[in-house]
Short mmCIF file of C-alpha atoms and ligand atoms in Angstrom, two decimals:
data_model
loop_
_atom_site.label_atom_id
_atom_site.label_comp_id
_atom_site.label_asym_id
_atom_site.label_seq_id
_atom_site.Cartn_x
_atom_site.Cartn_y
_atom_site.Cartn_z
CA MET A 1140 -0.01 -0.01 0.21
CA PHE A 1141 2.74 2.52 1.02
CA GLN A 1142 4.72 1.23 -2.13
CA ARG A 1143 1.69 1.98 -4.16
CA VAL A 1144 1.13 5.64 -2.83
CA ALA A 1145 5.00 6.25 -3.34
CA ILE A 1146 4.77 5.19 -6.96
CA GLN A 1147 1.74 7.43 -7.52
CA ARG A 1148 3.49 10.34 -6.17
CA THR A 1149 6.43 10.10 -8.57
CA GLN A 1150 4.31 9.47 -11.38
CA LEU A 1151 2.32 12.59 -10.45
CA ALA A 1152 5.63 14.45 -10.59
CA VAL A 1153 6.73 13.02 -13.85
CA SER A 1154 3.47 13.59 -15.41
CA LEU A 1155 3.48 17.21 -14.55
CA GLY A 1156 7.11 17.88 -15.42
CA ARG A 1157 6.39 16.53 -18.88
CA ARG A 1158 3.28 18.33 -19.38
CA HIS A 1159 4.86 21.83 -18.65
CA ALA A 1160 8.37 20.96 -19.74
CA SER A 1161 8.80 23.69 -22.11
CA SER A 1162 5.59 25.82 -22.38
CA PHE A 1163 7.68 28.82 -22.72
CA ARG A 1164 8.71 28.23 -26.25
CA GLN A 1165 6.99 25.22 -27.88
CA PRO A 1166 4.18 24.00 -25.53
CA PHE A 1167 3.05 20.57 -25.12
CA LYS A 1168 5.16 19.13 -27.83
CA PHE A 1169 5.49 15.89 -26.29
CA ARG A 1170 1.99 14.82 -26.77
CA LEU A 1171 1.88 16.19 -30.36
CA ILE A 1172 4.67 13.82 -31.43
CA ASN A 1173 2.67 10.71 -31.98
CA ASN A 1174 -0.02 12.46 -34.13
CA ARG A 1175 2.59 14.21 -36.16
CA VAL A 1176 4.37 10.76 -36.96
CA GLN A 1177 1.11 9.19 -38.06
CA ALA A 1178 0.03 12.14 -40.12
CA VAL A 1179 3.38 12.49 -41.81
CA VAL A 1180 3.28 8.80 -42.77
CA GLY A 1181 0.00 9.22 -44.00
CA VAL A 1182 0.58 12.36 -46.17
CA SER A 1183 -1.10 11.39 -49.49
CA VAL A 1184 0.83 11.84 -52.85
CA VAL A 1185 -2.19 13.64 -54.19
CA SER A 1186 -2.03 16.38 -51.62
CA ILE A 1187 1.47 17.03 -52.18
CA LEU A 1188 1.09 17.31 -55.85
CA ALA A 1189 -1.85 19.60 -55.49
CA ILE A 1190 0.10 21.90 -53.16
CA GLY A 1191 2.99 21.86 -55.54
CA ALA A 1192 0.80 22.81 -58.46
CA ALA A 1193 -0.89 25.70 -56.50
CA GLY A 1194 2.53 26.76 -55.44
CA ALA A 1195 3.85 26.89 -58.94
CA MET A 1196 1.00 29.36 -59.91
CA LEU A 1197 1.94 31.70 -57.20
CA ASN A 1198 2.64 34.93 -59.22
CA THR A 1199 5.05 37.34 -59.16
CA GLY A 1200 2.48 39.85 -57.68
CA MET A 1201 2.24 37.86 -54.41
CA HIS A 1202 5.85 37.66 -54.09
CA MET A 1203 6.29 41.41 -54.45
CA TRP A 1204 3.33 41.76 -51.92
CA LEU A 1205 5.32 39.77 -49.53
CA GLU A 1206 8.50 41.58 -49.79
CA TYR A 1207 6.55 44.81 -49.30
CA HIS A 1208 4.72 43.21 -46.24
CA LEU A 1209 7.87 42.05 -44.57
CA ARG A 1210 9.56 45.52 -44.96
CA ARG A 1211 6.47 47.48 -43.52
CA LEU A 1212 6.34 45.01 -40.58
CA LYS A 1213 9.81 46.19 -39.69
CA ALA A 1214 9.31 49.98 -40.58
CA ASP A 1215 6.26 49.80 -38.26
CA VAL A 1216 7.85 48.33 -34.86
CA ASP A 1217 7.43 51.23 -32.09
CA SER A 1218 10.05 52.06 -29.56
CA GLU A 1219 8.28 50.38 -26.58
CA THR A 1220 8.15 46.94 -28.55
CA ARG A 1221 11.66 47.34 -29.13
CA ALA A 1222 12.53 48.28 -25.73
CA TRP A 1223 10.98 45.20 -24.33
CA GLY A 1224 12.68 42.99 -26.91
CA TRP A 1225 9.57 41.64 -28.71
CA ASP A 1226 10.78 42.32 -32.24
CA SER A 1227 14.12 40.39 -31.48
CA GLU A 1228 11.97 37.27 -30.78
CA ALA A 1229 9.95 37.49 -34.00
CA GLU A 1230 10.55 35.12 -36.80
CA ARG A 1231 13.23 36.45 -39.48
CA TRP A 1232 13.15 35.84 -43.06
CA THR A 1233 16.76 36.62 -44.01
CA GLY A 1234 18.12 39.90 -44.91
CA ASP A 1235 19.14 43.07 -42.88
CA PRO A 1236 17.10 42.67 -39.74
CA GLU A 1237 16.77 46.57 -39.57
CA ARG A 1238 15.14 46.58 -43.09
CA GLY A 1239 13.15 43.50 -43.19
CA GLY A 1240 12.44 41.86 -46.57
CA THR A 1241 14.46 38.86 -47.75
CA ASP A 1242 18.31 39.15 -48.62
CA SER A 1243 18.78 40.40 -52.20
CA ALA A 1244 22.14 38.71 -52.16
CA LEU A 1245 20.17 35.49 -52.30
CA GLY A 1246 19.53 36.13 -56.00
CA ARG A 1247 16.10 35.49 -57.66
CA LYS A 1248 15.63 31.79 -57.16
CA GLY A 1249 17.02 32.00 -53.46
CA ARG A 1250 14.60 34.66 -52.51
CA GLN A 1251 11.92 32.99 -54.32
CA ALA A 1252 12.47 29.89 -52.34
CA VAL A 1253 12.42 31.85 -48.96
CA ARG A 1254 9.09 33.33 -49.96
CA ASN A 1255 7.73 30.16 -50.84
CA ALA A 1256 8.58 28.96 -47.64
CA TRP A 1257 6.87 31.85 -45.99
CA PHE A 1258 3.66 31.16 -47.94
CA SER A 1259 3.49 27.65 -47.13
CA ASP A 1260 4.19 28.44 -43.57
CA LYS A 1261 1.94 31.39 -43.11
CA ARG A 1262 -0.87 31.32 -45.90
CA PRO A 1263 -1.50 27.61 -46.45
CA GLU A 1264 -4.98 28.73 -48.04
CA LYS A 1265 -3.03 29.95 -51.03
CA TYR A 1266 -1.77 26.40 -51.65
CA GLY A 1267 -5.11 24.56 -51.85
CA PRO A 1268 -8.54 24.21 -50.08
CA LEU A 1269 -7.49 23.45 -46.61
CA ASP A 1270 -10.95 23.35 -45.38
CA ALA A 1271 -12.07 21.07 -48.24
CA ASP A 1272 -11.63 17.99 -46.20
CA GLU A 1273 -11.75 18.12 -42.53
CA GLY A 1274 -10.16 15.74 -40.01
CA GLN A 1275 -7.60 13.32 -41.26
CA GLY A 1276 -7.43 15.03 -44.56
CA ALA A 1277 -6.77 18.46 -42.91
CA ALA A 1278 -4.06 17.08 -40.63
CA ASN A 1279 -2.31 15.53 -43.77
CA MET A 1280 -2.45 18.78 -45.52
CA VAL A 1281 -0.85 20.61 -42.42
CA ASP A 1282 2.08 18.07 -42.60
CA ALA A 1283 2.23 18.35 -46.26
CA LEU A 1284 2.66 22.06 -45.85
CA LEU A 1285 5.34 21.58 -43.22
CA LEU A 1286 7.16 19.28 -45.55
CA ARG A 1287 6.95 21.90 -48.37
CA THR A 1288 8.04 24.63 -46.17
CA GLU A 1289 10.98 22.26 -45.07
CA ALA A 1290 11.86 21.69 -48.68
CA SER A 1291 11.70 25.34 -49.74
CA LEU A 1292 14.12 26.25 -46.91
CA ARG A 1293 16.37 23.59 -47.79
CA SER A 1294 16.79 24.74 -51.30
CA ALA A 1295 17.11 28.27 -50.02
CA ILE A 1296 19.99 27.05 -47.96
CA ALA A 1297 21.37 25.53 -50.82
CA TYR A 1298 21.53 28.65 -52.79
CA ALA A 1299 22.70 30.55 -49.99
CA GLU A 1300 25.63 28.25 -49.80
CA THR A 1301 26.70 28.35 -53.38
CA PRO A 1302 30.25 29.81 -53.68
CA ASP A 1303 29.48 32.87 -55.59
CA ILE A 1304 26.65 33.84 -53.18
CA VAL A 1305 27.79 33.01 -49.75
CA GLY A 1306 30.34 35.71 -49.55
CA ASN A 1307 27.89 38.51 -50.28
CA LEU A 1308 25.07 37.36 -47.90
CA HIS A 1309 24.07 39.56 -45.15
CA PRO A 1310 25.48 37.90 -41.87
CA SER A 1311 22.08 37.07 -40.35
CA THR A 1312 20.77 35.35 -43.57
CA LEU A 1313 22.27 31.77 -43.17
CA VAL A 1314 21.39 32.01 -39.42
CA ASP A 1315 17.76 32.75 -40.09
CA LEU A 1316 17.36 30.28 -42.73
CA LEU A 1317 18.93 27.40 -40.57
CA THR A 1318 16.92 28.35 -37.52
CA LYS A 1319 13.81 28.27 -39.33
CA ARG A 1320 14.56 24.93 -41.00
CA ALA A 1321 15.58 23.67 -37.54
CA ALA A 1322 12.17 24.71 -36.21
CA VAL A 1323 10.30 23.13 -38.85
CA LEU A 1324 12.09 19.85 -38.54
CA GLU A 1325 11.41 19.91 -34.90
CA ARG A 1326 7.67 20.12 -35.44
CA LEU A 1327 7.90 17.28 -38.16
CA GLY A 1328 8.33 14.81 -35.27
CA PRO A 1329 10.94 12.70 -33.51
CA SER A 1330 12.48 10.95 -36.61
CA HIS A 1331 13.52 14.69 -37.58
CA LEU A 1332 14.83 15.70 -34.33
CA GLY A 1333 18.47 14.52 -34.80
CA GLU A 1334 18.53 16.55 -38.16
CA SER A 1335 16.94 19.68 -36.10
CA ARG A 1336 19.56 19.38 -33.68
CA ALA A 1337 22.45 19.45 -36.34
CA GLN A 1338 20.84 22.66 -37.70
CA TYR A 1339 20.60 24.36 -34.40
CA GLU A 1340 24.36 23.31 -33.78
CA ARG A 1341 25.37 25.04 -36.80
CA VAL A 1342 23.48 28.24 -35.90
CA TRP A 1343 25.23 28.27 -32.56
CA SER A 1344 28.50 28.15 -34.20
CA LEU A 1345 27.59 30.80 -36.78
CA LEU A 1346 26.85 32.98 -33.97
CA GLY A 1347 30.06 32.15 -32.27
CA GLY A 1348 28.09 31.18 -29.29
CA ARG A 1349 27.62 34.79 -28.19
CA GLY A 1350 24.65 36.94 -27.54
CA PHE A 1351 21.07 36.63 -26.55
CA GLN A 1352 20.06 34.97 -29.89
CA ALA A 1353 22.86 32.26 -29.20
CA ALA A 1354 21.28 31.79 -25.75
CA ARG A 1355 17.88 31.28 -27.00
CA ILE A 1356 19.41 28.64 -29.56
CA ALA A 1357 21.35 27.08 -26.62
CA VAL A 1358 18.03 26.50 -24.61
CA LYS A 1359 16.53 24.98 -27.81
CA LEU A 1360 19.54 22.57 -27.93
CA GLY A 1361 19.06 21.74 -24.30
CA ASP A 1362 15.33 20.93 -24.89
CA ILE A 1363 16.23 18.97 -28.04
CA SER A 1364 18.97 16.98 -26.43
CA GLN A 1365 16.59 15.97 -23.70
CA ARG A 1366 14.03 14.89 -26.00
CA LEU A 1367 16.54 12.76 -27.73
CA GLY A 1368 17.51 11.22 -24.19
CA ASP A 1369 20.67 13.03 -23.84
CA GLY A 1370 20.45 14.41 -20.38
CA PRO A 1371 24.07 15.31 -19.83
CA GLU A 1372 24.19 17.25 -22.99
CA ALA A 1373 20.91 18.94 -22.23
CA LEU A 1374 22.41 20.08 -18.96
CA VAL A 1375 25.30 21.68 -20.64
CA TRP A 1376 23.17 23.60 -23.05
CA TRP A 1377 21.18 24.95 -20.50
CA ALA A 1378 24.13 25.95 -18.50
CA ARG A 1379 25.48 27.86 -21.51
CA ALA A 1380 22.22 29.60 -22.00
CA ILE A 1381 22.21 30.79 -18.40
CA SER A 1382 25.67 31.93 -18.15
CA LEU A 1383 25.19 34.00 -21.71
CA VAL A 1384 21.99 35.70 -20.40
CA ASN A 1385 24.16 36.68 -17.06
CA ASP A 1386 27.27 37.57 -18.71
CA ASP A 1387 28.88 35.01 -16.54
CA ARG A 1388 32.36 34.03 -18.08
CA SER A 1389 33.15 31.43 -15.57
CA GLY A 1390 32.48 28.67 -18.09
CA SER A 1391 30.46 26.72 -15.57
CA LEU A 1392 28.86 23.68 -17.29
CA VAL A 1393 26.49 22.87 -14.31
CA PRO A 1394 23.20 25.07 -14.61
CA THR A 1395 22.34 26.87 -11.52
CA VAL A 1396 20.03 29.85 -10.52
CA PRO A 1397 22.15 33.01 -10.82
CA PRO A 1398 22.14 35.33 -7.74
CA ALA A 1399 20.45 38.12 -9.44
CA PRO A 1400 18.30 38.68 -12.67
CA PRO A 1401 19.73 40.05 -15.69
CA SER A 1402 18.32 43.47 -16.56
CA PRO A 1403 17.35 43.16 -20.31
CA PRO A 1404 13.81 41.81 -20.59
CA VAL A 1405 14.84 39.38 -23.28
CA ALA A 1406 17.50 37.96 -21.15
CA GLN A 1407 14.96 37.48 -18.31
CA ARG A 1408 12.67 35.54 -20.72
CA ILE A 1409 15.41 33.50 -21.90
CA LEU A 1410 16.75 32.75 -18.49
CA VAL A 1411 13.37 31.75 -17.30
CA SER A 1412 12.71 29.52 -20.07
CA ALA A 1413 16.15 27.62 -19.35
CA LEU A 1414 15.11 27.38 -15.71
CA LEU A 1415 11.69 25.97 -16.60
CA SER A 1416 13.30 23.32 -18.99
CA LEU A 1417 15.79 22.49 -15.92
CA SER A 1418 12.96 22.20 -13.33
CA ALA A 1419 11.12 19.73 -15.43
CA PHE A 1420 14.23 17.71 -16.32
CA TYR A 1421 15.04 17.09 -12.81
CA ALA A 1422 11.63 16.23 -11.80
CA MET A 1423 11.21 13.75 -14.64
CA ALA A 1424 14.65 12.34 -13.71
CA ARG A 1425 13.22 12.05 -10.17
CA GLN A 1426 16.07 14.25 -8.76
CA LEU A 1427 13.89 15.82 -6.29
CA THR A 1428 16.31 17.66 -4.38
CA GLN A 1429 17.82 19.36 -7.47
CA ALA A 1430 14.45 20.06 -8.75
CA ARG A 1431 13.23 21.81 -5.45
CA GLN A 1432 16.52 23.73 -5.55
CA ILE A 1433 15.81 25.00 -8.98
CA GLU A 1434 12.36 25.62 -8.35
CA GLU A 1435 12.54 27.83 -5.23
CA GLY A 1436 15.69 29.40 -6.35
CA SER A 1437 13.84 30.52 -9.66
CA LEU A 1438 10.73 31.63 -7.77
CA ASP A 1439 12.93 33.72 -5.55
CA LEU A 1440 14.56 35.24 -8.50
CA LEU A 1441 11.29 36.10 -10.22
CA ARG A 1442 10.06 37.78 -7.15
CA SER A 1443 12.96 40.11 -7.26
CA ILE A 1444 12.13 41.49 -10.66
CA PRO A 1445 9.87 44.28 -10.02
CA PRO A 1446 6.52 44.30 -11.70
CA PRO A 1447 5.01 47.34 -13.30
CA GLU A 1448 3.11 49.64 -10.64
CA SER A 1449 -0.19 48.60 -12.45
CA LEU A 1450 -0.87 46.39 -15.37
CA ALA A 1451 -3.46 49.09 -16.63
CA SER A 1452 -0.87 51.68 -16.84
CA ALA A 1453 1.87 49.66 -18.28
CA SER A 1454 2.47 49.69 -21.98
CA PRO A 1455 1.21 46.51 -23.80
CA PRO A 1456 4.84 45.39 -24.38
CA GLN A 1457 5.76 45.81 -20.92
CA ALA A 1458 2.61 44.26 -19.55
CA LEU A 1459 3.02 41.21 -21.99
CA HIS A 1460 6.46 40.84 -20.38
CA SER A 1461 5.31 41.02 -16.93
CA LEU A 1462 2.51 38.60 -17.69
CA SER A 1463 4.87 36.03 -19.32
CA LEU A 1464 7.14 36.07 -16.05
CA LEU A 1465 4.02 35.52 -13.94
CA HIS A 1466 2.80 32.70 -16.03
CA ARG A 1467 6.19 30.99 -15.76
CA SER A 1468 6.18 31.41 -11.91
CA ALA A 1469 2.78 29.70 -12.00
CA ILE A 1470 4.37 26.97 -13.92
CA LEU A 1471 7.21 26.76 -11.45
CA SER A 1472 4.90 26.78 -8.48
CA MET A 1473 3.10 23.81 -9.99
CA HIS A 1474 6.27 21.95 -10.63
CA LEU A 1475 7.30 22.60 -7.06
CA ALA A 1476 4.00 21.47 -5.37
CA GLU A 1477 4.45 18.07 -7.30
CA VAL A 1478 8.01 17.90 -5.99
CA LEU A 1479 6.81 18.51 -2.41
CA TYR A 1480 4.27 16.07 -2.83
CA ALA A 1481 6.71 13.41 -3.96
CA GLN A 1482 8.91 14.37 -0.95
CA ARG A 1483 6.02 13.60 1.35
CA VAL A 1484 5.45 17.20 2.30
CA PRO A 1485 1.94 17.48 3.86
CA VAL A 1486 -0.86 17.86 1.13
CA ALA A 1487 -2.15 21.14 2.64
CA GLU A 1488 1.47 22.79 1.77
CA CYS A 1489 1.40 21.38 -1.91
CA LEU A 1490 -2.26 22.65 -2.09
CA GLN A 1491 -1.36 26.18 -1.01
CA ARG A 1492 1.19 26.15 -3.74
CA LEU A 1493 -1.18 24.98 -6.44
CA GLN A 1494 -3.59 27.58 -5.44
CA ALA A 1495 -1.00 30.16 -5.91
CA ALA A 1496 -0.27 28.78 -9.30
CA ALA A 1497 -3.95 28.50 -10.39
CA THR A 1498 -4.48 32.05 -9.20
CA SER A 1499 -1.57 33.62 -11.19
CA SER A 1500 -2.49 31.44 -14.42
CA GLU A 1501 -6.01 32.81 -14.20
CA ARG A 1502 -4.90 36.38 -13.47
CA VAL A 1503 -2.75 36.13 -16.72
CA ALA A 1504 -5.61 34.95 -18.98
CA TYR A 1505 -8.02 37.49 -17.35
CA ALA A 1506 -5.39 40.25 -18.22
CA LEU A 1507 -4.97 39.26 -21.81
CA VAL A 1508 -8.59 39.28 -22.58
CA GLY A 1509 -9.22 42.59 -20.41
CA THR A 1510 -11.25 41.21 -17.67
CA SER A 1511 -10.29 43.31 -14.54
CA VAL A 1512 -9.78 40.93 -11.53
CA ARG A 1513 -11.03 42.29 -8.33
CA ASP A 1514 -12.26 39.25 -6.58
CA SER A 1515 -11.27 36.32 -9.05
CA GLU A 1516 -13.48 34.17 -6.88
CA GLN A 1517 -16.44 35.84 -8.15
CA LEU A 1518 -15.28 35.59 -11.91
CA ALA A 1519 -16.43 32.84 -14.18
CA PRO A 1520 -13.61 31.29 -16.52
CA SER A 1521 -13.82 32.50 -20.12
CA PRO A 1522 -12.37 29.93 -22.26
CA GLU A 1523 -13.31 31.71 -25.64
CA ASP A 1524 -12.91 35.42 -24.97
CA PRO A 1525 -10.62 36.96 -27.44
CA LEU A 1526 -7.29 38.68 -26.89
CA LEU A 1527 -7.18 42.46 -26.26
CA ALA A 1528 -7.00 44.47 -29.53
CA GLU A 1529 -3.69 46.17 -28.20
CA TYR A 1530 -2.06 42.73 -28.59
CA ILE A 1531 -3.79 41.64 -31.75
CA ASP A 1532 -2.92 44.86 -33.41
CA ASN A 1533 0.72 44.77 -32.86
CA PRO A 1534 2.35 42.23 -35.23
CA TYR A 1535 5.10 41.61 -32.62
CA LEU A 1536 2.97 40.97 -29.69
CA GLU A 1537 0.04 38.99 -31.37
CA LYS A 1538 1.76 35.68 -31.45
CA PRO A 1539 3.58 35.69 -28.21
CA ALA A 1540 0.27 37.13 -26.49
CA SER A 1541 -1.99 34.37 -28.04
CA ASP A 1542 0.36 31.63 -27.16
CA LEU A 1543 0.45 33.03 -23.55
CA LEU A 1544 -3.22 33.11 -23.44
CA ARG A 1545 -3.56 29.49 -24.57
CA ASP A 1546 -0.70 28.45 -22.13
CA ALA A 1547 -2.57 30.45 -19.35
CA ARG A 1548 -5.81 28.72 -20.01
CA ARG A 1549 -4.39 25.29 -20.13
CA SER A 1550 -2.37 25.54 -17.14
CA ALA A 1551 -5.33 27.13 -15.17
CA ALA A 1552 -7.28 24.07 -16.10
CA ASP A 1553 -4.56 21.64 -15.40
CA THR A 1554 -3.81 23.26 -12.10
CA TRP A 1555 -7.45 23.26 -10.69
CA ASN A 1556 -7.82 19.63 -11.77
CA LEU A 1557 -4.49 18.75 -9.95
CA MET A 1558 -6.02 20.49 -6.98
CA GLY A 1559 -9.05 18.50 -7.01
CA ASP A 1560 -7.20 15.42 -7.24
CA LEU A 1561 -5.13 16.13 -4.23
CA THR A 1562 -8.00 17.41 -2.27
CA GLU A 1563 -10.01 14.10 -3.00
CA ARG A 1564 -7.00 12.20 -1.38
CA LEU A 1565 -7.73 14.02 2.03
CA GLY A 1566 -10.66 11.78 2.49
CA PRO A 1567 -14.48 11.66 2.00
CA SER A 1568 -15.28 14.97 3.92
CA HIS A 1569 -13.34 16.83 1.21
CA ARG A 1570 -15.26 15.59 -1.67
CA GLN A 1571 -17.54 18.65 -2.12
CA LEU A 1572 -14.41 20.95 -2.23
CA ALA A 1573 -12.62 18.53 -4.78
CA PHE A 1574 -15.71 18.77 -6.97
CA GLU A 1575 -15.59 22.43 -6.90
CA TYR A 1576 -11.98 22.56 -7.83
CA TYR A 1577 -12.83 20.16 -10.88
CA GLN A 1578 -15.80 22.32 -11.85
CA ARG A 1579 -13.18 25.30 -12.04
CA ALA A 1580 -11.05 23.19 -14.24
CA ILE A 1581 -13.97 22.27 -16.71
CA GLY A 1582 -14.77 26.14 -16.61
CA TRP A 1583 -11.29 26.68 -18.39
CA ALA A 1584 -11.09 23.73 -20.44
CA GLY A 1585 -14.59 23.39 -21.77
CA LYS A 1586 -17.38 25.32 -23.20
CA THR A 1587 -21.27 24.90 -23.60
CA ASN A 1588 -22.29 24.43 -27.27
CA GLU A 1589 -25.36 25.56 -28.83
CA LYS A 1590 -27.05 22.28 -27.85
CA GLY A 1591 -26.27 23.04 -24.18
CA ILE A 1592 -23.61 20.23 -24.19
CA LEU A 1593 -20.32 20.63 -22.51
CA GLU A 1594 -17.31 19.99 -25.04
CA PRO A 1595 -13.67 20.86 -25.00
CA ALA A 1596 -12.98 24.60 -25.79
CA GLY A 1597 -10.95 25.40 -28.81
CA SER A 1598 -7.47 25.52 -27.07
CA THR A 1599 -7.90 22.36 -24.89
CA LEU A 1600 -5.88 19.28 -25.85
CA ARG A 1601 -8.11 16.08 -26.19
CA ASP A 1602 -5.82 14.28 -23.46
CA ASP A 1603 -6.17 17.05 -21.11
CA TRP A 1604 -10.00 17.16 -21.70
CA THR A 1605 -10.10 13.46 -21.04
CA LEU A 1606 -8.56 13.76 -17.69
CA ILE A 1607 -10.69 16.60 -16.46
CA TRP A 1608 -13.90 15.52 -17.77
CA ARG A 1609 -13.47 11.98 -16.15
CA ASN A 1610 -12.57 13.67 -12.74
CA TYR A 1611 -15.33 15.99 -13.09
CA THR A 1612 -18.21 13.63 -13.85
CA ARG A 1613 -16.94 10.92 -11.62
CA MET A 1614 -17.01 13.31 -8.53
CA LYS A 1615 -20.27 14.85 -9.90
CA GLN A 1616 -21.91 11.41 -9.41
CA VAL A 1617 -20.50 11.21 -5.78
CA VAL A 1618 -21.65 14.59 -4.73
CA GLN A 1619 -24.86 15.01 -6.78
CA PRO A 1620 -26.09 11.58 -7.36
CA VAL A 1621 -28.82 11.24 -9.93
CA PRO A 1622 -31.84 9.41 -8.49
CA GLU A 1623 -32.63 6.16 -9.82
CA THR A 1624 -35.27 6.61 -12.58
CA LYS A 1625 -36.49 2.96 -12.66
C1 NAG B 2362 -7.82 13.09 -12.36
O1 NAG B 2362 -6.83 14.12 -12.50
C2 NAG B 2362 -5.41 13.64 -12.12
C3 NAG B 2362 -4.42 14.67 -12.32
O2 NAG B 2362 -4.39 15.18 -13.57
C4 NAG B 2362 -5.35 12.34 -13.12
O3 NAG B 2362 -3.83 11.94 -12.82
C5 NAG B 2362 -6.06 11.41 -13.25
O4 NAG B 2362 -5.86 10.44 -14.16
C6 NAG B 2362 -7.53 11.84 -13.39
N1 NAG B 2362 -8.48 10.86 -13.18
C7 NAG B 2362 -9.26 10.22 -14.09
C8 NAG B 2362 -10.16 9.36 -13.71
O5 NAG B 2362 -8.99 10.57 -15.27
#
């Protein structure tokens, strides 16, 4: 009996570590992997041909439009967005980062290949009727598009590397192309991970292992190494990332929480993503002491970064930065609660941590959709409210803000569900409270459709929904038993 509990505890820690392993950059990728593989295998020759044909018909006008679009994006970036470093996190499509557009040194064919990659990445509807077939067909189409993006990038890289071109390129062109290709390979699934890592390693050496961009690549290399089962290598990459953002020249290859946070906002975000990966890594490896050290240290570090006086008076780029950090601290608290639980710390204390995590996740979600939080107990979750216009209208904030909103909703639902689960273990007298927590989880993960039936909200993952739904319905039967009808 004792043993069973112990096993459950560690499994809990493992499941949580995995779930929020790297929600900063590419959330929940672990569970996407299997689908991806199946879908890639299932790509039909027909859909690839269809996409190819449609691609060939893209006319010069569209390519001109894209050049114009990419330049304008760059010209429009405001000083606040720059000050909080959001423009440096945006995707880059080669060329002078100050000017935007593609690198003219790539030549006509090279630039065309880059733009084709952009179109299949961003405007899949131009490549064929995506909505024509739903379900499996659509999934195949998405993967066919990923494969096409990858192929276009590969040929752009081949052009870039021809001897008479490579010397004239803008210094960031090859870096941009290789980074983008590495990211696409990563999304294509486990069989492409090794190749993805090789691309990122090239980027790392092109950057000379210096600067924030290199630090971001180092976090990626850590995450991929971990997914490839190479723990020691992963630790070395995270340590490099942490030293880079803290300007620490000691060359330490053991990752630790730095004594003080770096001041550039970008550096803070990179640092927290490395620490979050580290926390999940130690939790999954069942190295509970290290996990706890990293989590407690990181939470202290985050608390030492002063938030804006009020979110309402902060500029959107500043508010988004602050909300990102708040969300990471929620995930760290959630990791910590699990580690404490596995270390047999009393459940009440674990629940306190979870409560803090749930409330923070909710605050982030409410702030992004513009619900003012006076008493969050009184608020009903809103799994479908749209992002505030101030984020949608800024091309540099739109993506990070909508990713953050999705992650905050997911982590709010996950945390409430976990609280229900732990509360249930306190004994039968706690069932009503556990049910209320499950209800809260359902509030974030589900929505009522027009037939009045609860179904998963758009951003909820199937697997999450299944767990939350089963817990909710099970406890509902216990606390509100339906009278026998017979
Ligand atoms: C209830 O939630 C917990 C925590 O996520 C999960 O481990 C468990 O499997 C869920 N129970 C059911 C019956 O799905």
